[in-house]
Short mmCIF file of C-alpha atoms and ligand atoms in Angstrom, two decimals:
data_model
loop_
_atom_site.label_atom_id
_atom_site.label_comp_id
_atom_site.label_asym_id
_atom_site.label_seq_id
_atom_site.Cartn_x
_atom_site.Cartn_y
_atom_site.Cartn_z
CA MET A 78 22.76 -11.08 5.96
CA ALA A 79 24.54 -8.41 7.36
CA GLU A 80 22.98 -5.34 5.59
CA VAL A 81 20.52 -4.85 2.92
CA ARG A 82 21.95 -3.44 0.00
CA SER A 83 19.54 -4.00 -2.81
CA ILE A 84 15.84 -4.50 -2.67
CA GLY A 85 13.20 -5.38 -5.55
CA VAL A 86 9.70 -3.72 -5.43
CA VAL A 87 7.09 -5.65 -7.39
CA GLY A 88 4.23 -3.18 -8.62
CA GLY A 89 4.74 0.30 -9.32
CA GLY A 90 1.43 1.87 -8.25
CA GLN A 91 0.99 4.61 -5.54
CA MET A 92 2.45 2.13 -2.81
CA GLY A 93 5.19 0.67 -4.63
CA SER A 94 6.49 3.91 -6.26
CA GLY A 95 6.61 5.33 -2.70
CA ILE A 96 8.25 2.39 -1.29
CA ALA A 97 10.85 2.45 -4.24
CA GLN A 98 11.50 6.02 -3.63
CA LEU A 99 11.91 5.80 0.27
CA ALA A 100 14.34 2.82 -0.25
CA ALA A 101 16.54 4.81 -2.70
CA VAL A 102 16.71 7.87 -0.75
CA HIS A 103 17.78 5.95 2.18
CA GLY A 104 20.92 4.74 0.03
CA VAL A 105 19.61 1.19 -1.02
CA ASP A 106 19.54 0.01 -4.70
CA VAL A 107 16.26 -0.54 -6.24
CA TRP A 108 14.73 -2.26 -8.91
CA LEU A 109 11.10 -1.42 -9.41
CA HIS A 110 9.15 -3.79 -11.45
CA ASP A 111 5.52 -3.61 -12.80
CA THR A 112 3.92 -5.68 -15.63
CA ASP A 113 2.41 -2.51 -16.96
CA ALA A 114 4.95 -0.28 -18.74
CA GLU A 115 2.80 2.89 -18.36
CA ALA A 116 2.61 2.26 -14.80
CA LEU A 117 6.41 2.46 -14.64
CA THR A 118 6.48 5.63 -16.69
CA ARG A 119 3.98 7.40 -14.29
CA ALA A 120 6.13 5.76 -11.08
CA THR A 121 9.27 7.57 -12.61
CA LYS A 122 7.65 10.63 -12.79
CA SER A 123 5.78 10.77 -9.67
CA ILE A 124 9.01 9.79 -7.71
CA SER A 125 11.30 12.42 -9.36
CA THR A 126 8.51 15.10 -8.57
CA SER A 127 8.09 13.99 -5.22
CA ILE A 128 11.91 14.05 -4.47
CA GLN A 129 12.26 17.32 -6.23
CA ARG A 130 9.71 18.56 -3.66
CA PHE A 131 11.47 17.20 -0.79
CA VAL A 132 14.77 19.31 -2.16
CA SER A 133 12.68 22.61 -2.64
CA LYS A 134 11.20 22.30 1.05
CA GLY A 135 14.94 22.03 2.37
CA GLN A 136 14.19 18.19 3.58
CA LEU A 137 16.69 16.62 1.33
CA SER A 138 19.80 17.72 -0.13
CA GLN A 139 20.35 17.71 -4.09
CA GLU A 140 23.06 15.25 -3.78
CA VAL A 141 20.86 12.78 -1.67
CA ALA A 142 18.21 13.42 -4.19
CA THR A 143 20.67 12.87 -7.47
CA GLY A 144 22.11 9.61 -5.61
CA ALA A 145 18.56 8.39 -4.76
CA LEU A 146 17.20 8.76 -8.57
CA GLN A 147 20.58 6.95 -9.69
CA ARG A 148 19.97 4.05 -7.55
CA LEU A 149 16.41 3.39 -8.81
CA ARG A 150 15.85 1.19 -11.84
CA CYS A 151 12.73 0.28 -13.65
CA THR A 152 12.24 -2.96 -15.31
CA SER A 153 9.17 -4.97 -16.92
CA ASN A 154 11.42 -8.20 -16.43
CA LEU A 155 10.69 -9.76 -13.00
CA GLU A 156 14.03 -11.72 -13.37
CA GLU A 157 16.07 -8.49 -12.79
CA LEU A 158 15.18 -8.78 -9.21
CA CYS A 159 17.10 -11.98 -8.77
CA SER A 160 20.12 -10.30 -6.82
CA ALA A 161 17.81 -8.27 -4.21
CA ASP A 162 18.37 -8.92 -0.67
CA VAL A 163 14.72 -8.26 0.07
CA ILE A 164 11.58 -8.08 -2.45
CA ILE A 165 8.64 -6.13 -1.32
CA GLU A 166 5.25 -7.08 -3.29
CA ALA A 167 2.92 -4.03 -3.68
CA ILE A 168 0.55 -5.16 -6.62
CA VAL A 169 -3.19 -5.45 -6.73
CA GLU A 170 -5.03 -6.67 -3.48
CA SER A 171 -5.72 -10.04 -4.74
CA GLU A 172 -4.87 -13.23 -2.74
CA ASP A 173 -4.66 -15.36 -5.98
CA ALA A 174 -2.33 -12.66 -7.79
CA LYS A 175 -0.10 -12.14 -4.85
CA LYS A 176 0.17 -16.17 -4.42
CA LYS A 177 1.17 -16.66 -7.90
CA LEU A 178 3.63 -13.84 -7.63
CA PHE A 179 5.13 -15.24 -4.59
CA SER A 180 5.50 -18.71 -6.01
CA GLU A 181 7.44 -16.98 -9.01
CA LEU A 182 9.65 -14.87 -6.79
CA ASP A 183 10.45 -17.91 -4.77
CA LYS A 184 11.84 -19.54 -7.87
CA LEU A 185 13.81 -16.53 -8.84
CA ALA A 186 15.03 -14.82 -5.66
CA LYS A 187 18.30 -15.85 -4.51
CA GLY A 188 18.14 -18.16 -1.40
CA SER A 189 18.95 -15.75 1.49
CA ALA A 190 16.39 -13.32 0.09
CA ILE A 191 13.29 -12.02 2.13
CA LEU A 192 10.16 -11.82 0.39
CA ALA A 193 7.84 -9.31 2.00
CA SER A 194 4.45 -8.26 1.19
CA ASN A 195 2.78 -4.72 1.40
CA THR A 196 -0.69 -6.40 1.67
CA SER A 197 -3.33 -4.33 3.40
CA SER A 198 -5.15 -7.54 4.70
CA ILE A 199 -4.27 -10.73 3.14
CA SER A 200 -2.86 -13.63 5.19
CA ILE A 201 0.85 -13.62 5.01
CA THR A 202 0.74 -17.32 6.22
CA ARG A 203 -1.19 -18.42 2.99
CA LEU A 204 1.41 -16.30 0.68
CA ALA A 205 4.13 -18.11 2.40
CA PHE A 206 2.68 -21.49 1.80
CA ALA A 207 3.03 -20.73 -1.92
CA THR A 208 6.80 -20.55 -1.60
CA SER A 209 9.51 -23.03 -0.42
CA ARG A 210 10.81 -20.43 2.18
CA PRO A 211 7.57 -19.79 4.49
CA CYS A 212 10.27 -18.69 7.28
CA GLN A 213 11.67 -15.73 4.82
CA VAL A 214 8.27 -14.42 4.04
CA ILE A 215 6.79 -11.48 6.11
CA GLY A 216 4.13 -8.71 6.08
CA MET A 217 5.60 -5.12 5.65
CA HIS A 218 2.87 -2.89 5.81
CA PHE A 219 3.58 0.85 4.54
CA MET A 220 1.00 3.45 5.13
CA ASN A 221 0.28 5.76 2.27
CA PRO A 222 2.18 7.59 0.96
CA PRO A 223 5.28 5.76 2.19
CA PRO A 224 7.97 8.47 1.96
CA ILE A 225 5.87 10.62 4.51
CA MET A 226 4.07 8.24 6.71
CA LYS A 227 5.83 7.38 9.97
CA LEU A 228 4.47 4.06 10.45
CA VAL A 229 5.48 0.52 9.14
CA GLU A 230 3.24 -2.48 10.33
CA ILE A 231 5.01 -5.65 10.37
CA VAL A 232 3.00 -9.01 10.27
CA ARG A 233 4.65 -12.40 11.02
CA GLY A 234 3.14 -15.46 9.25
CA ALA A 235 3.04 -18.60 11.25
CA ASP A 236 6.49 -19.79 10.07
CA THR A 237 8.10 -16.39 9.90
CA SER A 238 11.53 -16.60 11.36
CA GLU A 239 12.89 -14.32 14.35
CA GLU A 240 15.95 -13.60 11.91
CA THR A 241 13.39 -12.34 9.15
CA PHE A 242 11.44 -10.13 11.63
CA ASN A 243 14.51 -8.72 13.14
CA LEU A 244 16.05 -7.76 9.54
CA THR A 245 12.83 -6.39 8.41
CA LYS A 246 12.41 -4.32 11.39
CA ALA A 247 15.78 -3.31 11.11
CA LEU A 248 14.92 -2.01 7.40
CA ALA A 249 11.83 -0.22 8.22
CA GLU A 250 13.81 1.70 11.18
CA ARG A 251 16.57 2.61 9.05
CA PHE A 252 13.79 4.13 6.65
CA GLY A 253 12.95 6.33 9.72
CA LYS A 254 9.69 4.30 10.36
CA THR A 255 8.19 3.41 13.73
CA VAL A 256 7.23 -0.29 13.73
CA ILE A 257 4.17 -1.81 15.15
CA CYS A 258 3.83 -5.71 14.96
CA SER A 259 0.78 -7.75 14.36
CA GLN A 260 -0.37 -11.26 14.42
CA ASP A 261 -1.62 -12.77 11.19
CA TYR A 262 -5.25 -12.31 11.11
CA SER A 263 -7.43 -10.55 8.42
CA GLY A 264 -6.81 -6.74 8.16
CA PHE A 265 -4.13 -6.96 10.87
CA ILE A 266 -4.22 -3.72 13.20
CA ILE A 267 -4.60 -0.87 10.95
CA ASN A 268 -7.22 -2.26 8.51
CA ARG A 269 -9.16 -4.09 11.21
CA VAL A 270 -9.90 -0.77 12.90
CA LEU A 271 -10.09 1.80 9.85
CA MET A 272 -11.74 -0.17 7.22
CA PRO A 273 -14.97 -0.79 9.27
CA MET A 274 -15.28 2.84 10.08
CA ILE A 275 -14.64 3.70 6.20
CA ASN A 276 -17.39 1.11 5.42
CA GLU A 277 -19.61 2.55 7.92
CA ALA A 278 -19.24 6.26 6.41
CA PHE A 279 -20.46 4.61 3.03
CA PHE A 280 -23.54 3.22 4.78
CA THR A 281 -24.08 6.58 6.25
CA LEU A 282 -24.05 8.31 2.90
CA TYR A 283 -26.18 5.07 1.45
CA THR A 284 -28.82 5.43 3.87
CA GLY A 285 -28.96 9.23 3.56
CA VAL A 286 -28.29 10.02 7.02
CA ALA A 287 -26.00 12.88 5.70
CA THR A 288 -24.38 14.45 2.79
CA LYS A 289 -20.51 13.32 2.02
CA LYS A 290 -19.47 16.72 3.09
CA ASP A 291 -21.10 16.79 6.25
CA ILE A 292 -19.77 13.16 6.93
CA ASP A 293 -16.35 14.22 6.32
CA THR A 294 -16.28 17.50 8.08
CA GLY A 295 -18.03 15.81 10.98
CA MET A 296 -15.14 13.30 11.45
CA LYS A 297 -12.61 15.93 10.87
CA LEU A 298 -13.81 18.37 13.29
CA GLY A 299 -15.70 16.14 15.73
CA THR A 300 -13.05 13.64 16.13
CA ASN A 301 -9.92 15.39 14.95
CA HIS A 302 -8.77 13.14 11.96
CA PRO A 303 -6.89 14.92 9.35
CA MET A 304 -8.95 13.56 6.75
CA GLY A 305 -12.91 12.43 6.77
CA PRO A 306 -13.53 8.88 6.01
CA LEU A 307 -14.98 9.27 2.50
CA GLU A 308 -11.84 11.38 1.55
CA LEU A 309 -9.48 9.02 3.16
CA ALA A 310 -11.15 5.89 0.96
CA ASP A 311 -10.57 8.06 -2.19
CA PHE A 312 -7.00 8.57 -1.21
CA ILE A 313 -6.63 5.00 -0.45
CA GLY A 314 -8.31 3.80 -3.42
CA LEU A 315 -11.88 2.26 -3.49
CA ASP A 316 -10.96 -0.97 -4.84
CA VAL A 317 -8.39 -1.34 -2.16
CA CYS A 318 -10.87 -0.61 0.48
CA LEU A 319 -13.39 -3.05 -1.15
CA SER A 320 -11.02 -5.60 -1.28
CA ILE A 321 -9.84 -5.28 2.27
CA MET A 322 -13.62 -5.45 3.52
CA LYS A 323 -13.91 -8.67 1.66
CA VAL A 324 -11.15 -10.05 3.30
CA LEU A 325 -12.13 -9.12 6.62
CA HIS A 326 -15.77 -10.47 5.99
CA ALA A 327 -14.20 -13.85 4.71
CA GLY A 328 -11.49 -14.25 7.15
CA LEU A 329 -13.57 -13.27 10.32
CA GLY A 330 -16.94 -14.28 9.32
CA ASP A 331 -18.99 -11.65 10.91
CA SER A 332 -21.77 -9.86 9.02
CA LYS A 333 -20.37 -6.55 10.27
CA TYR A 334 -17.93 -6.71 7.49
CA VAL A 335 -20.01 -7.05 4.57
CA PRO A 336 -18.95 -4.25 2.34
CA CYS A 337 -21.44 -1.52 1.57
CA PRO A 338 -23.20 -1.80 -1.70
CA LEU A 339 -22.48 1.84 -2.45
CA LEU A 340 -18.87 1.11 -2.17
CA GLN A 341 -19.25 -2.10 -4.45
CA GLN A 342 -21.06 0.23 -7.17
CA TYR A 343 -18.49 2.84 -7.28
CA VAL A 344 -15.98 0.41 -7.84
CA ASP A 345 -18.13 -1.29 -10.52
CA ALA A 346 -18.29 2.28 -12.31
CA GLY A 347 -14.63 2.61 -12.20
CA ARG A 348 -14.87 5.20 -9.72
CA LEU A 349 -11.74 4.30 -7.89
CA GLY A 350 -10.63 7.58 -6.03
CA ARG A 351 -8.14 10.06 -6.68
CA LYS A 352 -6.01 7.73 -8.74
CA ARG A 353 -8.75 7.69 -11.50
CA GLY A 354 -9.70 11.41 -11.15
CA ILE A 355 -13.17 10.20 -9.70
CA GLY A 356 -14.50 8.48 -6.56
CA VAL A 357 -16.79 9.56 -3.94
CA TYR A 358 -15.61 13.36 -5.05
CA ASN A 359 -14.85 14.29 -8.35
CA TYR A 360 -11.08 15.48 -8.82
CA ARG A 361 -11.36 16.27 -12.47
CA LYS A 362 -13.15 19.57 -12.61
CA VAL A 363 -11.10 21.43 -9.93
CA THR A 364 -7.33 21.42 -9.92
CA GLY A 365 -5.75 21.70 -6.69
CA ALA A 366 -8.49 21.21 -4.39
CA THR A 367 -11.11 18.75 -3.66
CA ASN A 368 -14.41 19.36 -5.25
CA LEU A 369 -16.83 18.87 -2.19
CA SER A 370 -20.03 19.93 -3.98
CA SER A 371 -19.70 17.25 -6.66
CA ARG A 372 -22.79 14.61 -7.27
CA ILE A 373 -22.76 11.75 -4.85
N1 NAD B 1125 -3.45 2.46 -1.44
C1 NAD B 1125 -3.31 2.51 -0.25
O1 NAD B 1125 -3.32 3.59 0.48
C2 NAD B 1125 -2.55 1.29 0.40
C3 NAD B 1125 -1.84 1.45 1.56
C4 NAD B 1125 -1.06 0.40 2.27
C5 NAD B 1125 -0.88 -0.77 1.45
N2 NAD B 1125 -1.70 -0.95 0.53
C6 NAD B 1125 -1.54 -2.15 -0.38
O2 NAD B 1125 -0.61 -2.21 -1.29
C7 NAD B 1125 -0.74 -2.88 -2.66
C8 NAD B 1125 -0.70 -2.25 -3.77
O3 NAD B 1125 -1.97 -0.92 -3.41
P1 NAD B 1125 -1.65 0.43 -4.51
O4 NAD B 1125 -2.71 1.24 -3.91
O5 NAD B 1125 -0.17 0.84 -4.58
O6 NAD B 1125 -2.32 -0.03 -5.66
P2 NAD B 1125 -2.25 0.50 -7.37
O7 NAD B 1125 -3.48 -0.05 -8.22
O8 NAD B 1125 -1.97 1.86 -7.20
O9 NAD B 1125 -0.90 -0.25 -8.02
C9 NAD B 1125 -0.87 -1.70 -8.13
C10 NAD B 1125 0.20 -1.79 -9.21
O10 NAD B 1125 0.54 -3.42 -9.25
C11 NAD B 1125 0.59 -3.66 -10.73
N3 NAD B 1125 0.30 -5.11 -10.84
C12 NAD B 1125 -0.49 -5.79 -10.71
N4 NAD B 1125 -0.39 -7.25 -10.88
C13 NAD B 1125 1.08 -7.29 -11.05
C14 NAD B 1125 1.91 -8.43 -11.08
N5 NAD B 1125 1.34 -9.50 -11.08
N6 NAD B 1125 3.09 -8.12 -11.44
C15 NAD B 1125 3.65 -6.88 -11.20
N7 NAD B 1125 2.95 -5.80 -11.28
C16 NAD B 1125 1.52 -5.93 -11.06
C17 NAD B 1125 -0.29 -2.87 -11.47
O11 NAD B 1125 -0.11 -2.41 -12.86
C18 NAD B 1125 -0.45 -1.31 -10.61
O12 NAD B 1125 0.65 -0.55 -11.31
C19 NAD B 1125 -2.33 -3.55 -2.43
O13 NAD B 1125 -1.71 -4.76 -1.69
C20 NAD B 1125 -2.87 -2.68 -1.42
O14 NAD B 1125 -3.88 -3.37 -0.49
C21 NAD B 1125 -2.41 0.34 -0.21
#
């Protein structure tokens, strides 16, 4: 494949919409697919708001912005992605759901297409095994939010070819990202290190060591992190954090990865973080600022 001209993005949530925006701004034709029509409506709105914000800050010309919005198409029909050079999956962090999707994508995508996953932790080798083209399956892990964060973590499955790796790396670099490479072990690099810290912050809250405000302020000012771990968990999505801890625990087999019961309880209660208006913090009562004084 000479150059990637079109991509398909599956999953129009916070990551999929951001990846679609990034690609469109960098001159790639994009089909964005989600099974939920409302998610596509939300994605269209958030992409156009985000692009206009870049324009008003002088970081993007109006011409590029207009072109990007023209290059982006949303669909609830997965078949529309059949002509894409690369398909990037960003659906829910569930191995079963992703395997089913990869098997479907394998059947409809053109023979030369690369199938990439934005998974935070799930085995690329096992997703690849659900297809007939394991050498063309790879992990392309964007950070949140994809249009802003500078990093892409690329994960090679056991059979990922050098050509697939080089094309994926070139695509990430065309998007202006710095690439790091990980072997295919649960959590890769970023979440292997980050999630146990977030989980430990939940245990610190759960066992009454400190308030959420002191845990977050402590980690922000004491270790120079831009966000505290609980605030970051709300930003990522508590359901995503819980899924990653379960993958780390199952994949690496160490009890240090057991998810904190408080994290599990918040997810059970639908407190998924910013995307639901409530997680560790309550974002519903206050506009424009995190309500640090809300109840646990
Ligand atoms: N949230 C983060 O900070 C972050 C960062 C890096 C990677 N990721 C990974 O990106 C992926 C998506 O995370 P997110 O935060 O965007 O989740 P999200 O909940 O915001 O969005 C997921 C979307 O996928 C859609 N979906 C579910 N099953 C589908 C299917 N079979 N076909 C089509 N669409 C389907 C849902 O309707 C939803 O709109 C996960 O694998 C996650 O681990 C998340």
